[in-house]
CSV table of C-alpha atoms in Angstrom, one decimal:
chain,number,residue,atom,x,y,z
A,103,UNK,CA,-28.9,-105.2,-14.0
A,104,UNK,CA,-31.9,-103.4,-13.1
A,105,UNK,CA,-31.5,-101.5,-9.6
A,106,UNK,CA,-34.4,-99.4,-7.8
A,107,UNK,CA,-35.0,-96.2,-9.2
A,108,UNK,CA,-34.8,-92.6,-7.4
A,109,UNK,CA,-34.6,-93.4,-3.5
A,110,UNK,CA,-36.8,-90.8,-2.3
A,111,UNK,CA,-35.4,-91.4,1.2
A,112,UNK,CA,-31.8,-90.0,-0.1
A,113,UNK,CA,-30.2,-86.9,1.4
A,114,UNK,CA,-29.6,-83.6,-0.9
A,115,UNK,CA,-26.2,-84.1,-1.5
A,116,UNK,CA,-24.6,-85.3,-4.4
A,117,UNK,CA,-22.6,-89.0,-3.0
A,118,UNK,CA,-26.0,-89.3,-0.5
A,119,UNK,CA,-28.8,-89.0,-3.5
A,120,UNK,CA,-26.5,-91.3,-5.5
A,121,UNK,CA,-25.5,-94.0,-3.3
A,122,UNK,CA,-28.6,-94.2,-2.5
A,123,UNK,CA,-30.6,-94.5,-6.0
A,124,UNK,CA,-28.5,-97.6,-7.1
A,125,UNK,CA,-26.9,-95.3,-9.7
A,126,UNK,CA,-23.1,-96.0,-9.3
A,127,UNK,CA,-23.9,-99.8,-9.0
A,128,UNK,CA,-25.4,-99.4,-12.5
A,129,UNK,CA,-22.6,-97.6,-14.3
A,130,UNK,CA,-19.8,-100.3,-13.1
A,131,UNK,CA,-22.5,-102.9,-14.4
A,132,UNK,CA,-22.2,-101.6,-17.4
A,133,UNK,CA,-18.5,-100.7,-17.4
A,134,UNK,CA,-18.1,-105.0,-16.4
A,135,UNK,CA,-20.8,-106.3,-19.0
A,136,UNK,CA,-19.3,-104.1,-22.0
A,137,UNK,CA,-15.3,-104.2,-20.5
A,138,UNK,CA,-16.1,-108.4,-21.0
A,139,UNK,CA,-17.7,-108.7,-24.1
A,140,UNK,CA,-14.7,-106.4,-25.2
A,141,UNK,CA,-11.7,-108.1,-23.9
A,142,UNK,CA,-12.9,-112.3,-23.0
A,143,UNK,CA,-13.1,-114.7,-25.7
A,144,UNK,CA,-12.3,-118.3,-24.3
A,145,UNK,CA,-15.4,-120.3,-23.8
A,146,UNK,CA,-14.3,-121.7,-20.7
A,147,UNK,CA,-14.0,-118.0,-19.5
A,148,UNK,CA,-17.1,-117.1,-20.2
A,149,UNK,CA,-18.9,-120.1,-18.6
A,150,UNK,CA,-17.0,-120.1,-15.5
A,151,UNK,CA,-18.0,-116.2,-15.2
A,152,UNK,CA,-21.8,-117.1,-16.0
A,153,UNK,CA,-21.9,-119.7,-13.7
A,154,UNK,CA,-19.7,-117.6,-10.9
A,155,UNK,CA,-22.1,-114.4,-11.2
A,156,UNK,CA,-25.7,-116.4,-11.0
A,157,UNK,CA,-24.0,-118.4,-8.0
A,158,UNK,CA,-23.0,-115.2,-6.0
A,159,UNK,CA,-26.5,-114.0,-6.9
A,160,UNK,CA,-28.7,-116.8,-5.4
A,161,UNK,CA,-26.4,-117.0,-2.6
A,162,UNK,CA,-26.7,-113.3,-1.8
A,163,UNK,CA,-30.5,-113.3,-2.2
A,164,UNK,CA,-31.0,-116.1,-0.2
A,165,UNK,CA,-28.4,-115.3,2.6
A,166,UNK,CA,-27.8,-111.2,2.7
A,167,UNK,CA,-30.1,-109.2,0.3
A,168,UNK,CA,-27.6,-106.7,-2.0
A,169,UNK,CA,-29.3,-104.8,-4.9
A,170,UNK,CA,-25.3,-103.9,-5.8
A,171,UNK,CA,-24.7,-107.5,-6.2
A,172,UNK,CA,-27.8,-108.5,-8.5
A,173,UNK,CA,-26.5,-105.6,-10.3
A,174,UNK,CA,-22.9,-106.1,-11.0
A,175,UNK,CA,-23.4,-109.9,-11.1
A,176,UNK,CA,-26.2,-109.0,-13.7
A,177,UNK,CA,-23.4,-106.9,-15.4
A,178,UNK,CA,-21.1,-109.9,-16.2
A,179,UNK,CA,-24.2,-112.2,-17.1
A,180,UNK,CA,-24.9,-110.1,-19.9
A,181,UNK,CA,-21.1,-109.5,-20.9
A,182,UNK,CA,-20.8,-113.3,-21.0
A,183,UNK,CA,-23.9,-113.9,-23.1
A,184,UNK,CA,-23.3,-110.9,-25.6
A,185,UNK,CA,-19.9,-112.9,-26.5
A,186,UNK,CA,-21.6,-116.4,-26.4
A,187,UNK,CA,-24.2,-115.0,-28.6
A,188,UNK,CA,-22.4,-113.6,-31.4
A,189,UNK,CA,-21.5,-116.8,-33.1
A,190,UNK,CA,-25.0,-117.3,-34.7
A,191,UNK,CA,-28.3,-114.6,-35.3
A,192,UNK,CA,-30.7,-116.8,-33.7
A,193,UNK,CA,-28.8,-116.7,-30.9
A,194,UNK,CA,-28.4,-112.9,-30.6
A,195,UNK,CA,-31.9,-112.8,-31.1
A,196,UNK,CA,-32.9,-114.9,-28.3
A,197,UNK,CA,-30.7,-113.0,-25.7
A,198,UNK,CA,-32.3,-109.7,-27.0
A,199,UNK,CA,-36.0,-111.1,-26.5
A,200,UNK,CA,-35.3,-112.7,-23.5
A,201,UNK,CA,-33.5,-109.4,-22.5
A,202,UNK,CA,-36.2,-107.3,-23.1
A,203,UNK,CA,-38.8,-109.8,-21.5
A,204,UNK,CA,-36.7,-109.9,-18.1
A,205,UNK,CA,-36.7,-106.1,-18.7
A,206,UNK,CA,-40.1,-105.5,-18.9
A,207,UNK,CA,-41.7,-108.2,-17.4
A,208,UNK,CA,-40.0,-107.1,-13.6
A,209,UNK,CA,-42.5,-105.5,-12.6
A,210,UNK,CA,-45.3,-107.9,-12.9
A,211,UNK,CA,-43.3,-110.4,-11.7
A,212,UNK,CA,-42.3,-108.7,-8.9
A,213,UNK,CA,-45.9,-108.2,-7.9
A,214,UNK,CA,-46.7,-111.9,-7.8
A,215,UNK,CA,-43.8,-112.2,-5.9
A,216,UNK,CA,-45.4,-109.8,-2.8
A,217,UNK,CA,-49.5,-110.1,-3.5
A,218,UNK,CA,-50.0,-109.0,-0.1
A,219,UNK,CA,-48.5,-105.9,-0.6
A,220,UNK,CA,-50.1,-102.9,-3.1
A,221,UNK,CA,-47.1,-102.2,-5.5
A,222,UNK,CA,-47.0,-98.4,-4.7
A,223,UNK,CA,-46.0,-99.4,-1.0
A,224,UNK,CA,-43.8,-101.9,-2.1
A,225,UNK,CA,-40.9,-99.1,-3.0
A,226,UNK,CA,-40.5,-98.2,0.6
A,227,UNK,CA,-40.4,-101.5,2.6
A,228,UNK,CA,-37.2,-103.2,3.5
A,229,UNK,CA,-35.3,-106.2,2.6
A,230,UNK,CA,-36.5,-108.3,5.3
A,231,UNK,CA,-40.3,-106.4,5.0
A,232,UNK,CA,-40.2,-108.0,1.5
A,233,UNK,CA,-39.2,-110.9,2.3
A,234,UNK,CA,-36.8,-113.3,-0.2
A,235,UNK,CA,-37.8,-113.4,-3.9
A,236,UNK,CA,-37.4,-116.9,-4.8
A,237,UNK,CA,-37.9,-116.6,-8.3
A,238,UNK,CA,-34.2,-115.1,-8.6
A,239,UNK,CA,-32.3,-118.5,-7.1
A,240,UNK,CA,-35.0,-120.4,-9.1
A,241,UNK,CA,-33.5,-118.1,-12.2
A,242,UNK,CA,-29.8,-118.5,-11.0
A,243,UNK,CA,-30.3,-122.4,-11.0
A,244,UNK,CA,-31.3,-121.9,-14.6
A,245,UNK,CA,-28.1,-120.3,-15.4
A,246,UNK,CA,-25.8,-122.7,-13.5
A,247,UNK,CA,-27.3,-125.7,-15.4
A,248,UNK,CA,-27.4,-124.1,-18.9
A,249,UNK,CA,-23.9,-123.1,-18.6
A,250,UNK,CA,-22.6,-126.0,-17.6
A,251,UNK,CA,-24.1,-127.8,-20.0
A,252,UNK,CA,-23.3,-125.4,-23.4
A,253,UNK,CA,-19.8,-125.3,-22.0
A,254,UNK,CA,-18.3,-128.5,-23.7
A,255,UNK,CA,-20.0,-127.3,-27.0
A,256,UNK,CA,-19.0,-124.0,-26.9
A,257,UNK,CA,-15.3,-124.6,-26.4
A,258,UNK,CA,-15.3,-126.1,-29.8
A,259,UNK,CA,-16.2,-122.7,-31.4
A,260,UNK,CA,-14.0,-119.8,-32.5
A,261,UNK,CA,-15.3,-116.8,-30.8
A,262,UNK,CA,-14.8,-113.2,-32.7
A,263,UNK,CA,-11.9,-111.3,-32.6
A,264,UNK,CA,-11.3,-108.9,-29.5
A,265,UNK,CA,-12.2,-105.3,-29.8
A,266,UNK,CA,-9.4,-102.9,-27.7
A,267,UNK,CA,-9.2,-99.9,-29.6
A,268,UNK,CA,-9.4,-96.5,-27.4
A,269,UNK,CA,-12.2,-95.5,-29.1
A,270,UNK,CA,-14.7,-98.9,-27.7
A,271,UNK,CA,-13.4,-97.6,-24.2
A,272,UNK,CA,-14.2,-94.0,-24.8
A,273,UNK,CA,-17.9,-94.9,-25.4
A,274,UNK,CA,-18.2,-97.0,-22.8
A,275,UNK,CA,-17.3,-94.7,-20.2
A,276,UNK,CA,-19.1,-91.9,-21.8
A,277,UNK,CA,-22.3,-94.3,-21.6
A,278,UNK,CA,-21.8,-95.4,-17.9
A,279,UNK,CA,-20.1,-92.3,-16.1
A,280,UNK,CA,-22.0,-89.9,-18.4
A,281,UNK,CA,-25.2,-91.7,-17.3
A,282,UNK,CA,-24.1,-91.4,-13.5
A,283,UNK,CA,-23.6,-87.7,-14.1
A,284,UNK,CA,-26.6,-87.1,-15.5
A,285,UNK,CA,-28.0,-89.2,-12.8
A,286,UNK,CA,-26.7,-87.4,-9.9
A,287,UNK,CA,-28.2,-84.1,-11.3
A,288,UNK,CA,-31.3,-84.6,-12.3
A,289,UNK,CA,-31.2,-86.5,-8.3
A,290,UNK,CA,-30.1,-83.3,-6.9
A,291,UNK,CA,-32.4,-81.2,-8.3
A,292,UNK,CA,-35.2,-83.4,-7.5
A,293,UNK,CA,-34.4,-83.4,-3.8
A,294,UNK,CA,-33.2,-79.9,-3.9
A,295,UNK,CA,-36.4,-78.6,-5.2
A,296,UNK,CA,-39.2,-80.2,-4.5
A,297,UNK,CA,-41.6,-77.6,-5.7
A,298,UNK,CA,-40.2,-77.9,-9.6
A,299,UNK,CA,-40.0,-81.3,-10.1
A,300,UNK,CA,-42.5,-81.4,-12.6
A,301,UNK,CA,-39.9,-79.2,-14.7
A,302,UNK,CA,-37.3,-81.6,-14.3
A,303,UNK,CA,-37.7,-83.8,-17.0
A,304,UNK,CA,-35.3,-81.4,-19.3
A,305,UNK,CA,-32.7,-83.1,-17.8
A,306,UNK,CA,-33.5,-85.9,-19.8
A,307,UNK,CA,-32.3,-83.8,-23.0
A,308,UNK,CA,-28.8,-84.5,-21.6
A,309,UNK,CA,-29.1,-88.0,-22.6
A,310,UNK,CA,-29.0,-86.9,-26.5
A,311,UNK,CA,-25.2,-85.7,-26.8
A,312,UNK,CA,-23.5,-88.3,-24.3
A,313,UNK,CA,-25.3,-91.2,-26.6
A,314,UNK,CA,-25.0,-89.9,-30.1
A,315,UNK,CA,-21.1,-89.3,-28.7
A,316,UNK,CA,-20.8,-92.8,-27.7
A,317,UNK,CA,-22.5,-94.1,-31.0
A,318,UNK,CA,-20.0,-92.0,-32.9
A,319,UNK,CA,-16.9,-93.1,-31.2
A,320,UNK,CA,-17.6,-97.0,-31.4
A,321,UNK,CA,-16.0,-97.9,-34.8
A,322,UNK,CA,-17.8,-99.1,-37.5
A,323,UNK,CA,-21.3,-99.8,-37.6
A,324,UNK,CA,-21.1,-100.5,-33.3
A,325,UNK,CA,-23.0,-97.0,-33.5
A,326,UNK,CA,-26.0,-98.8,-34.9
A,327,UNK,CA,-27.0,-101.0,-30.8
A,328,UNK,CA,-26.5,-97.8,-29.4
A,329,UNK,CA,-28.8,-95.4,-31.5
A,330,UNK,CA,-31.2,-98.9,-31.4
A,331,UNK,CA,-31.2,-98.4,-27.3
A,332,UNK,CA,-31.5,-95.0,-27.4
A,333,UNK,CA,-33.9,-94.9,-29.2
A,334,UNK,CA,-35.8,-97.8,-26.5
A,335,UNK,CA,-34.6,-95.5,-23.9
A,336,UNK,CA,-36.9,-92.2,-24.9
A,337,UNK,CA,-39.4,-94.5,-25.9
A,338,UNK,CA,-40.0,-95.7,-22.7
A,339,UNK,CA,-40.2,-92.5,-21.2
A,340,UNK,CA,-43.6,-91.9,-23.0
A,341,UNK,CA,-45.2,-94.9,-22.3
A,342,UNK,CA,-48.0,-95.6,-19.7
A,343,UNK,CA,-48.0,-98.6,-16.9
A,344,UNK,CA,-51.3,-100.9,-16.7
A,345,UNK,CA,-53.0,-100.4,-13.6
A,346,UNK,CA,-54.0,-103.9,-12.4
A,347,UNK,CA,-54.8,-105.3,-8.6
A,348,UNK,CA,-51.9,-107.3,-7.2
A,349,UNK,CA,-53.7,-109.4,-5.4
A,350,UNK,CA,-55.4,-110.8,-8.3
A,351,UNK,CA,-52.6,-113.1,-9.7
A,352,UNK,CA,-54.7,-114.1,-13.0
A,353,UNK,CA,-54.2,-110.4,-14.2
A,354,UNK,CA,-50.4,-110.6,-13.0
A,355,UNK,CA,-49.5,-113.7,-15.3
A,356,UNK,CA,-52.0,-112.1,-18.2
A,357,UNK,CA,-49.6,-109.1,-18.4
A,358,UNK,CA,-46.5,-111.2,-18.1
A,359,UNK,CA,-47.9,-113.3,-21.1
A,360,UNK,CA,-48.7,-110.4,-23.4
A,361,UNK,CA,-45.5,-109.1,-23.2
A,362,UNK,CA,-44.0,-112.3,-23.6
A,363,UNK,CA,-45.9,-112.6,-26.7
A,364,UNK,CA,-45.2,-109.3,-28.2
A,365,UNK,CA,-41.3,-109.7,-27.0
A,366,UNK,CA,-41.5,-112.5,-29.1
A,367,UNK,CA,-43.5,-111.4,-32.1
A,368,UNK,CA,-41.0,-108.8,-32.5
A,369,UNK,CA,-38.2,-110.7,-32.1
A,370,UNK,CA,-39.4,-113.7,-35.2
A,371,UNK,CA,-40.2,-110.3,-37.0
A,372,UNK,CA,-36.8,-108.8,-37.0
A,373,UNK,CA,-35.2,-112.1,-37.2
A,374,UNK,CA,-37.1,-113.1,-40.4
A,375,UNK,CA,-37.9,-109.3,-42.1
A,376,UNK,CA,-35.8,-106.9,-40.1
A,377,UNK,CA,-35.5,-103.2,-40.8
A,378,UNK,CA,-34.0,-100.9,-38.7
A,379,UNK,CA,-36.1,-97.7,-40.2
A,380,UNK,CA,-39.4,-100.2,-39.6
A,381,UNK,CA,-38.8,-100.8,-35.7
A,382,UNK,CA,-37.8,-97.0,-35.5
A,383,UNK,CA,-41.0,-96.0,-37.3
A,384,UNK,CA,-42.9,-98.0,-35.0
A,385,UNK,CA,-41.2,-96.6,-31.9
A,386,UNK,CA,-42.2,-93.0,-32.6
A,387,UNK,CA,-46.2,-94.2,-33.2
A,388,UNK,CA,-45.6,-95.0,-29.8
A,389,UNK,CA,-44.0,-91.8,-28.8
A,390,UNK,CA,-46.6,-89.9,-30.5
A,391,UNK,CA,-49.1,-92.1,-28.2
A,392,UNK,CA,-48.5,-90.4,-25.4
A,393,UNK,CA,-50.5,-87.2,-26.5
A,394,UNK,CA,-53.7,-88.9,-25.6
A,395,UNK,CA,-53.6,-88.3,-21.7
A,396,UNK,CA,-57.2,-88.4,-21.1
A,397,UNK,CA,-59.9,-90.8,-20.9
A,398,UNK,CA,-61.2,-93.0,-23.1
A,399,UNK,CA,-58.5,-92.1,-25.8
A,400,UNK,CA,-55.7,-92.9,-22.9
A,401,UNK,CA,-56.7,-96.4,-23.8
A,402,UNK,CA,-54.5,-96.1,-26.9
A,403,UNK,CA,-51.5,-95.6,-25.1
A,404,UNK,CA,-52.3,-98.0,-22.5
A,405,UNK,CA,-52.2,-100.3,-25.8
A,406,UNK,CA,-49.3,-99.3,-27.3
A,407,UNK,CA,-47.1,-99.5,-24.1
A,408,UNK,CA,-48.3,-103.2,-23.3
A,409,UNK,CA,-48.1,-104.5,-26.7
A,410,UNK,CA,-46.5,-101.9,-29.4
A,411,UNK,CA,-43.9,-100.9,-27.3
A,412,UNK,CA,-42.2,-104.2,-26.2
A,413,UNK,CA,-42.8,-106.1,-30.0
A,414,UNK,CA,-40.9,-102.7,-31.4
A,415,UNK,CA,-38.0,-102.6,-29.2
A,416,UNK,CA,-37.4,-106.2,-29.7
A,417,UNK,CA,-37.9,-105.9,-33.7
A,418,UNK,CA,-35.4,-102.7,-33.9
A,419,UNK,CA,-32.8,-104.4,-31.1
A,420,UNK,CA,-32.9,-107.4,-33.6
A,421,UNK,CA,-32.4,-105.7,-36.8
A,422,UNK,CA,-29.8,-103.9,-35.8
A,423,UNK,CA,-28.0,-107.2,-33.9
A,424,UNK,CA,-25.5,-107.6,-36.8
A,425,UNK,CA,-22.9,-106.3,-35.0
A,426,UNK,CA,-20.0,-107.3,-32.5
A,427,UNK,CA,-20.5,-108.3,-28.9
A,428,UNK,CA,-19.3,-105.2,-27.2
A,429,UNK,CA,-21.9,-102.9,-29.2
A,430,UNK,CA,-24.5,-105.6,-28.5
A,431,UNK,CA,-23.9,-105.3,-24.7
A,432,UNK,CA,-23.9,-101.9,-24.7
A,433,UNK,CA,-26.8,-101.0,-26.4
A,434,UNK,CA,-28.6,-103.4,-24.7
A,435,UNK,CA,-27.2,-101.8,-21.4
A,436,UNK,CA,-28.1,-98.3,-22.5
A,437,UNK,CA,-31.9,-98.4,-20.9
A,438,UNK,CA,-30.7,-99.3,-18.0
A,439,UNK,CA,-27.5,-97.3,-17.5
A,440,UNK,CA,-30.0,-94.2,-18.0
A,441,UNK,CA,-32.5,-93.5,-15.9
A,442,UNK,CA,-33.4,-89.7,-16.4
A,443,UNK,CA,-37.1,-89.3,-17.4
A,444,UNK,CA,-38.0,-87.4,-20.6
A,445,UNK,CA,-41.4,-86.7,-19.7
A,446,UNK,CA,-43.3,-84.6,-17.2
A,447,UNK,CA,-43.9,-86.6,-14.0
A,448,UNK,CA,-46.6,-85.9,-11.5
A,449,UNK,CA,-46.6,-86.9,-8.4
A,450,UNK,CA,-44.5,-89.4,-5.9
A,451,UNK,CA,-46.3,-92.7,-6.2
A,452,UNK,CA,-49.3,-94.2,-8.2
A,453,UNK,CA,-51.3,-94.2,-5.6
A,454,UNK,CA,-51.2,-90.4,-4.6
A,455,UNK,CA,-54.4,-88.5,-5.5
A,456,UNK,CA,-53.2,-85.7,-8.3
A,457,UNK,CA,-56.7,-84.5,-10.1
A,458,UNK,CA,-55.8,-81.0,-9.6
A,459,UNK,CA,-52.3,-81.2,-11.2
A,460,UNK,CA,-53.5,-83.3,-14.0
A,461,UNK,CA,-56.3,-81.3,-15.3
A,462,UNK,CA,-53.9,-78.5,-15.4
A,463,UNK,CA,-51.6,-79.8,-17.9
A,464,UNK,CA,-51.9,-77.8,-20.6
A,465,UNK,CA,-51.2,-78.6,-23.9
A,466,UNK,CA,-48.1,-77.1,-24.6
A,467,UNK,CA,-46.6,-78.8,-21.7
A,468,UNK,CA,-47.6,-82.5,-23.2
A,469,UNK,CA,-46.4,-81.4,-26.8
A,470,UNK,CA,-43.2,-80.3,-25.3
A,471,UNK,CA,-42.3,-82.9,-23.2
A,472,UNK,CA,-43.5,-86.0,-25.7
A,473,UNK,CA,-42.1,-83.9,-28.7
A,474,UNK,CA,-38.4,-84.3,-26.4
A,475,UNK,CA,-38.5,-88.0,-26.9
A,476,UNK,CA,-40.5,-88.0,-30.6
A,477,UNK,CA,-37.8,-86.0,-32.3
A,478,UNK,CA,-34.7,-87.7,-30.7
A,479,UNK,CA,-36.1,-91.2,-31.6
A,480,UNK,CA,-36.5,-90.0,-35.6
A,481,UNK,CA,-32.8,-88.6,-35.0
A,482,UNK,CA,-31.7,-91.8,-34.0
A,483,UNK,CA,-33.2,-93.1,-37.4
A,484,UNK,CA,-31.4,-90.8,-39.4
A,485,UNK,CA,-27.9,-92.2,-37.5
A,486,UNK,CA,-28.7,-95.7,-37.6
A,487,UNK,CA,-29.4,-95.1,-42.0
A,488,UNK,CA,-26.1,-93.1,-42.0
A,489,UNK,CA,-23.8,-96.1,-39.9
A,490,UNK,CA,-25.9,-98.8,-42.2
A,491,UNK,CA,-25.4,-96.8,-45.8
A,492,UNK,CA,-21.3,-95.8,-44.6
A,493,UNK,CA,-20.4,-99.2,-43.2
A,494,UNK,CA,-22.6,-102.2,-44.9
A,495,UNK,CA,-19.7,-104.6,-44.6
A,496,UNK,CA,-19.9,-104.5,-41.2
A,497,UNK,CA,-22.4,-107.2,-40.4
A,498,UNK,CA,-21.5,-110.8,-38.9
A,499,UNK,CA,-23.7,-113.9,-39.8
């Protein structure tokens, strides 16, 4: 489900900057993945879907290059695997790890993918520039085959009970269209003015009431996945990307093994001693990380955002996986279905010279702008305690 970021080659206008920024392909994504895990419940369902979706997808990287395809076929993939999941923990612990691994890991894996190319360049070449990423059909073959082959055992299994109250939809289109909304803004504003855009990560205080909404409307303890990927979400935003050299494949593969590691530490962590208030504790060491912006103590962040970062959100997503599949889906989609930053920004690409604006920073502008994703994240505490201590019956084994 992941889809390019801010195209910086958009026009100013509203439909142009969003069309363009993958943005709209995103919220139907998450409409389909969160709409299935709702509403489908028979096995064979669900495996034909999987197995249509991964298809499409190699087909269409191998043939005609579509980000909105990957997208919306990533969409129903995760739909499909939320409901096949929710029979047994260990099983909704392995789509959350391997979630957050394909999540995090893109990047990295992308780079091996294009060595030849430095990864700031990378964002403005073409399709057929690129050339085809043949890791995806590799990945789409995977899919096919398990499918087909957990189908027959699967249809033997009850799944959970359908979830159609108004309420479920209500969040979800609060989620995915009030995402696209806040999308398109923070888009137009960044096009519009040029000159402010280090002030526009406010926009990324928007996120706060559309998610604590949404986490409030799903009934019972639903709430809970979606304060969890909030709470990932503003994370994120603080921490720092490891500069490596591309062409040196050794260092690729070491960062796609670290965070495979930590991925998975967090996720036998949750799975065996899990919780919630732990992982959320964690996340805000992270957030607080952030405030060291200068060298050598940047090294701490650096640290915490290759190795803190992805064994936390995998350790809170776990603890809080007791839950139906549509909350699962959702919360696991809410990273993704927002993609507003909420902290300050310099500059267009890594690879841009920005001394000048750097050393200017002052102080008040770091405390500010990690303090809007510190304080949220210990808010989103607070709700998961309050869904956990009103609705304890809530969980599924």
């Amino acid at each position: 489900m992941q889809s390019d970021s801010t195209d910086i080659f958009g026009n100013t206008s509203f439909g142009g900057v969003q069309f363009s920024s993958g943005g709209g392909g995103v919220a139907v994504a998450v409409i389909l993945a969160s709409g299935l895990a709702m509403v489908v419940r028979r096995r064979s369902i669900l495996a034909g879907l999987s197995i249509a979706s991964a298809v499409v997808t190699g087909v269409s990287v191998l043939l005609f290059p579509s980000d909105l395809i990957r997208v919306l076929a990533g969409g129903v993939l995760l739909g499909c695997a939320a409901v096949q999941a929710n029979s047994r923990r260990i099983l909704q612990a392995l789509l959350t790890g391997s979630f957050l691994l394909g999540l995090l890991g893109a990047g990295a894996v992308e780079a091996l993918q294009y060595p030849g190319i430095p990864r700031g360049y990378a964002d403005y070449l073409t399709e057929s520039d690129l050339g085809t990423p043949l890791f995806v059909p590799v990945l789409c073959a995977l899919v096919v085959l398990t499918a087909a082959w957990a189908a027959p055992v699967d249809l033997s299994r009850q799944g959970p009970p359908s979830d159609r109250r108004i309420r479920t939809v209500g969040a979800i289109l609060l989620i995915a269209v009030g995402g696209l909304l806040i999308d398109m803004v923070f888009a137009y504003d960044l096009f519009g003015n040029v000159d402010s855009v280090t002030g526009s990560w406010y926009f990324g205080i928007l996120v706060l009431p559309v998610l604590f909404a949404a986490a409030g409307l799903l009934p019972g303890r639903g709430g809970v996945m979606v304060l969890a990927g909030t709470a990932v979400l503003l994370t994120s935003t603080t921490t720092s990307g490891v500069g490596i050299d591309v062409s040196d494949g050794v260092w690729v593969l070491v960062v796609v093994a670290v965070t495979a590691v930590a991925v998975a530490a967090g996720t036998a962590s949750g799975l065996r001693w899990g919780h919630p208030l732990i992982g959320i504790a964690l996340l805000a060491l992270v957030c607080v990380t952030a405030l060291f912006d200068s060298p050598p103590l940047d090294n701490v962040n650096y640290v915490a955002s290759l190795v803190a970062f992805p064994a936390a959100a995998a350790y809170l997503y776990v603890s809080c996986s007791r839950t139906g599949p549509t909350a699962s889906a959702l919360g696991l989609a809410v990273p993704l279905a927002i993609t507003v930053p909420m902290v300050v920004t310099y500059g267009w690409t890594a690879y841009t010279p920005l001394t000048s604006a750097i050393t200017s920073t002052s102080w008040s502008d770091l405390w500010l702008s990690a303090g809007a994703a510190f304080a949220p994240v210990v808010l989103c505490g607070v709700g998961i305690w309050a869904l956990n201590h009103y609705w304890p019956s809530e969980e599924t084994t």
